[in-house]
Coordinates of C-alpha atoms and ligand atoms in Angstrom, one line a residue:
S1 CA -23.9 3.6 -2.4
K2 CA -21.1 4.7 -4.7
G3 CA -20.2 7.5 -2.4
N4 CA -18.2 10.1 -4.3
H5 CA -17.2 7.7 -7.0
R6 CA -18.7 7.6 -10.4
H7 CA -19.0 3.8 -10.5
Y8 CA -19.1 0.9 -8.1
M9 CA -16.0 -0.5 -9.8
L10 CA -13.9 2.6 -8.9
K11 CA -15.3 2.7 -5.4
E12 CA -14.3 -1.0 -4.9
I13 CA -10.8 -0.4 -6.4
Y14 CA -10.4 2.3 -3.8
E15 CA -11.6 0.2 -0.9
Q16 CA -8.8 -2.3 -1.4
P17 CA -6.4 -0.9 1.3
I18 CA -9.1 -1.1 3.9
V19 CA -10.7 -4.5 2.9
V20 CA -7.3 -6.2 2.5
A21 CA -6.4 -5.0 6.0
Q22 CA -9.7 -6.2 7.3
T23 CA -9.2 -9.6 5.7
L24 CA -5.6 -9.9 6.9
R25 CA -6.8 -9.4 10.5
S26 CA -8.2 -13.0 10.5
Y27 CA -5.0 -14.5 9.2
L28 CA -2.2 -12.6 10.9
Q29 CA -1.3 -12.4 14.6
R30 CA 0.6 -9.2 14.4
M31 CA 1.9 -9.3 18.0
E32 CA 3.2 -12.8 17.8
E33 CA 4.2 -12.3 14.1
R34 CA 2.5 -15.6 13.2
V35 CA 0.2 -16.5 10.4
T36 CA -3.0 -18.1 11.5
L37 CA -6.3 -19.4 10.1
P38 CA -9.9 -18.6 11.2
I39 CA -10.0 -22.2 12.5
P40 CA -6.5 -22.2 14.1
D41 CA -6.4 -25.9 15.0
F42 CA -7.4 -27.2 11.5
D43 CA -4.7 -29.8 10.8
L44 CA -2.9 -29.2 7.5
S45 CA 0.1 -31.4 8.3
A46 CA -1.2 -34.5 6.3
I47 CA -1.8 -32.5 3.1
R48 CA 0.4 -33.9 0.4
R49 CA -1.1 -32.3 -2.7
V50 CA -3.2 -29.2 -3.4
T51 CA -5.8 -28.8 -6.2
I52 CA -7.0 -25.3 -6.9
V53 CA -10.2 -24.8 -8.8
A54 CA -12.0 -21.5 -9.7
C55 CA -13.3 -19.4 -12.6
G56 CA -12.3 -16.1 -14.1
T57 CA -10.6 -13.6 -11.9
S58 CA -10.8 -16.0 -8.9
F59 CA -8.9 -18.5 -11.1
Y60 CA -6.1 -16.0 -11.6
A61 CA -5.8 -15.6 -7.9
G62 CA -5.4 -19.3 -7.7
M63 CA -2.7 -19.2 -10.4
V64 CA -0.7 -16.7 -8.3
A65 CA -1.2 -18.9 -5.2
K66 CA 0.3 -21.9 -7.0
Y67 CA 3.6 -20.2 -7.0
W68 CA 3.3 -19.6 -3.2
F69 CA 2.3 -23.1 -2.3
E70 CA 5.1 -24.5 -4.3
Q71 CA 7.7 -22.0 -3.0
F72 CA 6.8 -22.0 0.7
A73 CA 5.3 -25.4 1.4
R74 CA 6.9 -27.4 -1.4
V75 CA 3.6 -29.1 -2.0
P76 CA 2.7 -30.0 -5.6
V77 CA -0.2 -28.0 -6.9
D78 CA -2.7 -28.9 -9.6
L79 CA -4.7 -25.9 -11.0
D80 CA -7.6 -25.9 -13.3
V81 CA -10.6 -23.8 -14.3
A82 CA -13.7 -25.4 -12.8
S83 CA -15.4 -26.1 -16.1
E84 CA -12.4 -28.2 -17.2
F85 CA -11.6 -29.9 -13.9
R86 CA -15.1 -31.3 -13.6
Y87 CA -15.1 -33.1 -16.9
R88 CA -11.6 -34.5 -17.1
A89 CA -10.6 -37.5 -14.9
P90 CA -8.6 -35.7 -12.2
V91 CA -6.5 -38.0 -10.0
M92 CA -7.4 -37.2 -6.4
E93 CA -5.3 -39.2 -3.9
E94 CA -5.5 -39.4 -0.2
G95 CA -4.0 -36.4 1.5
G96 CA -5.4 -34.0 -1.1
L97 CA -6.7 -30.5 -0.3
M98 CA -9.0 -28.9 -2.8
I99 CA -9.1 -25.1 -2.6
V100 CA -12.0 -23.5 -4.3
I101 CA -11.9 -19.7 -4.8
S102 CA -15.1 -17.8 -5.4
Q103 CA -16.3 -14.3 -4.6
S104 CA -19.9 -15.3 -4.8
G105 CA -19.6 -18.8 -3.4
E106 CA -22.3 -19.8 -5.9
T107 CA -20.5 -20.2 -9.3
A108 CA -22.0 -23.4 -10.7
D109 CA -18.9 -25.0 -12.2
T110 CA -16.8 -24.3 -9.1
L111 CA -19.5 -25.7 -6.8
A112 CA -19.8 -28.8 -9.0
A113 CA -16.0 -29.3 -8.7
L114 CA -16.2 -28.9 -4.9
R115 CA -18.9 -31.5 -4.6
H116 CA -17.1 -33.9 -6.9
A117 CA -13.8 -33.6 -5.0
K118 CA -15.7 -34.0 -1.7
S119 CA -17.2 -37.3 -2.9
E120 CA -13.7 -38.4 -3.8
G121 CA -12.6 -37.9 -0.2
Q122 CA -10.7 -34.6 -0.7
K123 CA -10.6 -32.1 2.1
I124 CA -12.2 -28.8 1.0
A125 CA -11.0 -25.3 1.7
A126 CA -13.2 -22.5 0.3
V127 CA -11.9 -18.9 -0.1
V128 CA -15.2 -17.1 -0.5
N129 CA -16.5 -13.6 0.0
V130 CA -20.1 -14.3 0.7
P131 CA -20.2 -16.1 4.1
T132 CA -23.7 -17.4 3.7
S133 CA -23.0 -18.9 0.3
T134 CA -23.3 -22.6 -0.7
M135 CA -19.6 -23.1 -1.0
A136 CA -19.1 -21.5 2.5
R137 CA -21.5 -24.0 3.9
E138 CA -20.1 -27.1 2.2
A139 CA -16.4 -26.5 2.8
D140 CA -14.4 -28.2 5.6
L141 CA -12.3 -25.1 6.0
L142 CA -14.0 -21.8 5.3
L143 CA -11.5 -19.1 4.6
P144 CA -13.5 -15.9 4.3
T145 CA -12.4 -12.8 2.4
H146 CA -13.7 -9.7 4.1
A147 CA -14.1 -7.5 1.0
G148 CA -17.7 -6.6 1.7
P149 CA -20.3 -6.7 -1.0
E150 CA -18.9 -6.4 -4.5
I151 CA -21.4 -4.8 -6.8
G152 CA -19.4 -4.0 -9.9
V153 CA -19.5 -7.0 -12.2
A154 CA -15.8 -6.8 -12.8
S155 CA -14.1 -8.3 -9.7
T156 CA -11.5 -6.1 -8.1
K157 CA -11.4 -6.0 -4.3
A158 CA -12.4 -9.6 -4.0
F159 CA -9.3 -10.5 -6.0
T160 CA -6.8 -8.7 -3.8
C161 CA -8.5 -10.1 -0.7
Q162 CA -8.3 -13.6 -2.2
L163 CA -4.6 -13.1 -2.7
A164 CA -4.1 -12.0 0.9
V165 CA -5.9 -15.1 2.2
L166 CA -4.0 -17.5 -0.2
A167 CA -0.6 -16.1 0.9
A168 CA -1.5 -16.7 4.5
L169 CA -2.8 -20.2 3.7
A170 CA 0.4 -21.0 1.9
A171 CA 2.4 -19.9 4.9
N172 CA 0.2 -21.9 7.3
L173 CA 0.6 -25.0 5.1
A174 CA 4.4 -24.5 5.0
R175 CA 4.5 -24.3 8.8
A176 CA 2.3 -27.4 9.2
K177 CA 4.7 -29.2 6.9
G178 CA 7.7 -28.1 9.0
R179 CA 9.0 -26.0 6.1
L180 CA 8.7 -22.5 7.6
T181 CA 11.3 -21.2 10.0
P182 CA 10.1 -18.8 12.7
A183 CA 12.2 -16.1 11.0
D184 CA 10.6 -16.8 7.6
E185 CA 7.2 -16.7 9.2
K186 CA 7.9 -13.3 10.8
S187 CA 9.1 -11.9 7.5
I188 CA 5.9 -13.2 5.7
V189 CA 3.7 -11.5 8.4
R190 CA 5.7 -8.3 8.1
H191 CA 5.4 -8.2 4.3
L192 CA 1.7 -9.0 4.2
A193 CA 1.1 -6.3 6.8
E194 CA 2.7 -3.8 4.5
A195 CA 0.1 -4.6 1.7
P196 CA -2.6 -2.0 2.7
A197 CA -0.1 0.9 2.7
A198 CA 1.4 -0.3 -0.6
L199 CA -2.1 -0.5 -2.1
N200 CA -2.6 3.1 -1.1
G201 CA 0.7 4.0 -2.7
A202 CA -0.5 2.3 -5.9
L203 CA -3.8 4.2 -5.9
A204 CA -1.9 7.4 -5.9
Y205 CA -1.1 6.8 -9.6
D206 CA -4.8 6.9 -10.6
E207 CA -4.6 10.3 -12.4
S208 CA -1.5 9.4 -14.4
I209 CA -3.1 6.1 -15.4
E210 CA -6.3 8.0 -16.4
A211 CA -4.1 10.4 -18.5
M212 CA -2.7 7.5 -20.6
A213 CA -6.1 5.7 -21.0
H214 CA -6.8 7.3 -24.4
S215 CA -3.8 5.7 -26.0
V216 CA -5.2 2.3 -25.1
A217 CA -8.8 3.2 -25.8
A218 CA -8.1 3.7 -29.5
A219 CA -6.6 0.2 -29.9
R220 CA -8.3 -2.8 -31.3
D221 CA -6.0 -5.3 -29.6
V222 CA -3.9 -5.1 -26.5
L223 CA -1.3 -7.5 -25.1
Y224 CA -0.3 -8.0 -21.5
L225 CA 3.0 -9.6 -20.6
G226 CA 4.4 -10.8 -17.3
R227 CA 6.5 -13.6 -15.8
G228 CA 6.1 -15.6 -12.6
T229 CA 3.3 -14.2 -10.5
D230 CA 3.0 -11.4 -12.9
Y231 CA 1.9 -13.8 -15.6
P232 CA -1.5 -14.4 -14.0
L233 CA -1.7 -10.6 -13.5
A234 CA -1.2 -10.2 -17.2
L235 CA -4.1 -12.6 -17.7
E236 CA -6.2 -10.7 -15.2
G237 CA -5.3 -7.3 -16.8
A238 CA -6.4 -8.6 -20.2
L239 CA -9.7 -10.1 -18.7
K240 CA -10.5 -6.8 -17.0
L241 CA -9.9 -4.8 -20.2
K242 CA -11.9 -7.1 -22.4
E243 CA -14.9 -7.4 -20.1
I244 CA -15.5 -3.7 -19.5
S245 CA -14.0 -1.9 -22.5
Y246 CA -14.8 -4.7 -25.1
I247 CA -11.2 -4.3 -26.5
H248 CA -9.7 -7.6 -27.5
A249 CA -6.9 -8.3 -25.1
E250 CA -4.6 -11.2 -24.4
G251 CA -2.3 -12.0 -21.5
Y252 CA 0.9 -14.0 -22.2
A253 CA 3.8 -15.3 -20.3
A254 CA 6.5 -12.9 -21.4
G255 CA 8.7 -15.8 -22.6
E256 CA 6.0 -17.2 -24.8
M257 CA 5.9 -14.1 -27.0
K258 CA 8.5 -15.5 -29.5
H259 CA 6.5 -18.7 -29.8
G260 CA 3.7 -17.0 -31.8
P261 CA 2.1 -13.8 -30.5
I262 CA 5.0 -11.6 -31.5
A263 CA 3.6 -11.9 -35.0
L264 CA 0.8 -9.6 -33.9
I265 CA 3.1 -6.8 -32.9
D266 CA 3.0 -3.5 -34.8
D267 CA 2.6 0.1 -33.7
A268 CA -1.2 -0.3 -33.4
V269 CA -1.0 -2.9 -30.6
P270 CA -0.2 -1.5 -27.2
V271 CA 1.7 -3.9 -25.0
I272 CA 1.4 -3.6 -21.3
V273 CA 4.4 -5.1 -19.6
I274 CA 4.1 -5.9 -15.8
A275 CA 7.7 -6.2 -14.5
P276 CA 8.6 -5.2 -10.9
S277 CA 12.3 -5.1 -10.4
G278 CA 13.6 -8.4 -9.0
P279 CA 15.1 -11.7 -10.2
L280 CA 12.8 -12.0 -13.3
F281 CA 13.1 -8.3 -14.4
D282 CA 15.9 -8.7 -16.9
K283 CA 14.3 -11.6 -18.6
T284 CA 11.0 -9.8 -19.0
V285 CA 12.8 -6.6 -20.2
S286 CA 14.5 -8.6 -22.9
N287 CA 11.1 -9.8 -24.1
M288 CA 9.9 -6.3 -23.9
Q289 CA 12.8 -5.1 -26.1
E290 CA 11.9 -7.8 -28.7
V291 CA 8.5 -6.2 -28.9
Q292 CA 10.0 -2.7 -29.2
A293 CA 12.4 -3.8 -31.9
R294 CA 9.3 -4.8 -34.0
G295 CA 7.7 -1.3 -33.5
G296 CA 5.5 -2.3 -30.6
R297 CA 4.5 0.5 -28.2
V298 CA 5.0 -0.5 -24.6
I299 CA 3.4 0.7 -21.4
L300 CA 5.8 -0.5 -18.6
I301 CA 4.4 -1.1 -15.1
S302 CA 7.3 -1.3 -12.7
D303 CA 8.8 0.4 -9.7
Y304 CA 11.2 3.4 -9.7
D305 CA 14.3 1.2 -10.3
G306 CA 12.6 -0.7 -13.1
V307 CA 11.4 2.4 -14.8
Q308 CA 14.8 4.0 -14.5
A309 CA 16.5 0.9 -16.0
A310 CA 14.1 0.1 -18.8
G311 CA 11.5 2.9 -19.2
E312 CA 13.3 5.0 -21.8
N313 CA 11.8 3.8 -25.1
C314 CA 8.4 3.2 -23.7
L315 CA 5.2 4.9 -24.8
A316 CA 4.4 5.4 -21.1
T317 CA 5.5 4.1 -17.7
I318 CA 3.6 3.5 -14.5
T319 CA 5.7 3.7 -11.3
M320 CA 4.5 1.5 -8.5
P321 CA 5.9 1.6 -4.9
K322 CA 8.8 -0.7 -4.4
V323 CA 7.4 -3.7 -2.6
H324 CA 8.5 -7.2 -1.5
P325 CA 7.7 -9.8 -4.3
L326 CA 5.2 -11.5 -2.0
I327 CA 2.8 -8.6 -2.1
A328 CA 3.7 -7.4 -5.6
P329 CA 0.7 -9.3 -7.1
L330 CA -1.7 -7.4 -4.8
V331 CA -0.1 -4.0 -5.5
Y332 CA 0.2 -4.5 -9.3
A333 CA -3.4 -5.5 -9.5
V334 CA -4.3 -1.9 -8.9
P335 CA -2.8 -0.3 -12.0
V336 CA -4.3 -3.0 -14.3
Q337 CA -7.7 -2.5 -12.7
L338 CA -7.4 1.3 -13.0
L339 CA -6.2 1.1 -16.6
A340 CA -9.2 -1.1 -17.6
Y341 CA -11.5 1.2 -15.7
H342 CA -10.3 4.4 -17.4
V343 CA -10.2 2.9 -20.8
A344 CA -13.8 1.8 -20.4
V345 CA -14.9 5.2 -19.2
A346 CA -13.1 6.8 -22.2
K347 CA -15.0 4.5 -24.5
G348 CA -18.3 5.2 -22.7
T349 CA -19.2 1.6 -21.9
D350 CA -21.4 0.6 -19.0
V351 CA -18.6 -0.1 -16.5
D352 CA -20.6 -1.7 -13.7
Q353 CA -22.9 -3.7 -15.9
P354 CA -20.9 -4.9 -18.9
R355 CA -22.9 -6.5 -21.7
N356 CA -23.6 -10.2 -21.6
L357 CA -22.2 -10.7 -18.1
A358 CA -23.7 -11.6 -14.8
K359 CA -22.2 -11.0 -11.4
S360 CA -22.9 -14.6 -10.3
V361 CA -22.7 -17.4 -12.9
T362 CA -25.1 -20.1 -11.6
V363 CA -25.3 -22.1 -14.8
E364 CA -22.7 -24.6 -15.9
Ligands
F6R1 C1 -14.1 -11.0 -13.8 C2 -15.2 -11.7 -13.0 C3 -15.5 -13.1 -13.3 C4 -15.5 -13.9 -12.0 C5 -15.9 -15.3 -12.2 C6 -15.9 -16.2 -10.9 O1 -14.0 -9.7 -13.4 O2 -15.8 -11.1 -12.2 O3 -14.5 -13.7 -14.1 O4 -14.3 -13.8 -11.3 O5 -17.2 -15.4 -12.8 O6 -16.9 -15.7 -10.0 P1 -16.8 -16.1 -8.5 O7 -15.5 -15.6 -7.9 O8 -18.0 -15.5 -7.9 O9 -16.8 -17.6 -8.4

């Protein structure tokens, strides 16, 4: 049931602190401060390359994970949407791990990619939310998300749970490759364990996000910008907005603006900038200022320090709790989900059942 919530989507957004905590329980040994896997003795030490394949929101979780696998495990990562992967001629060498990511575990293109990679001798890890699904059964390493049933067509809680699992997997791989000091492992466990409380902190901004939804609801086009792991979040924000509010939205890597899309900027195009304070902040802010210099109206999503430093000329700001960069993608997912939700409600669309979309896409 939807409980007190008007839509399943909102209920599922609000469940995130609990289901992320639930999911992390299978991947963190809090006492020992070690990361673990549901199959603890699964040997990752021979993995030399990772291929991540998924669709839609699950693909964006994979895109975030690419940064983690490279940073922690120093393993090269190949990343593709399933419908493209299957029909090119991907090189799959020995020592390759394919990671499929899917809420339903039934998405036809992702399943076809899994089967193709398996026939080429790749080990298969599957991050899935439905434990009885086809992908769950066919994987060598099942990595469940414990988000519970996701009813709203727009994926929300499955996404943050996927991120939690993928962060833990990246740390496990790093350890198996001898690239994780015990101190680093401890700090990863501690930061991941802070995610549920930080998600709660992010949810506290629901009302202020609702209050600014009208300024986005009137737009015909919206741009989302981010750098690093905030780039896939920009893509995810744009996907959420277009699928439930039917407003045209694009996500861009902030540094790509000047290579074309800045031509779109005028005062009718809201630009959502996702920029937690940190090493990439100044770069993103300078891209943001290029937008503002052309009359663009910016909604800045950052933390207190970021909003203090760069919020002045913005149309609006959304202040997230200050968090470690590892969990920022989980935390910053919340405001982009809430913004899409409130814009859709303001426009009066069918939030849980957007037109032309199915919860599980079982045709290629
Ligand atoms: C977006 C959305 C879709 C799914 C995609 C993959 O909100 O729900 O983009 O993420 O269809 O579905 P799964 O994860 O079931 O493979």
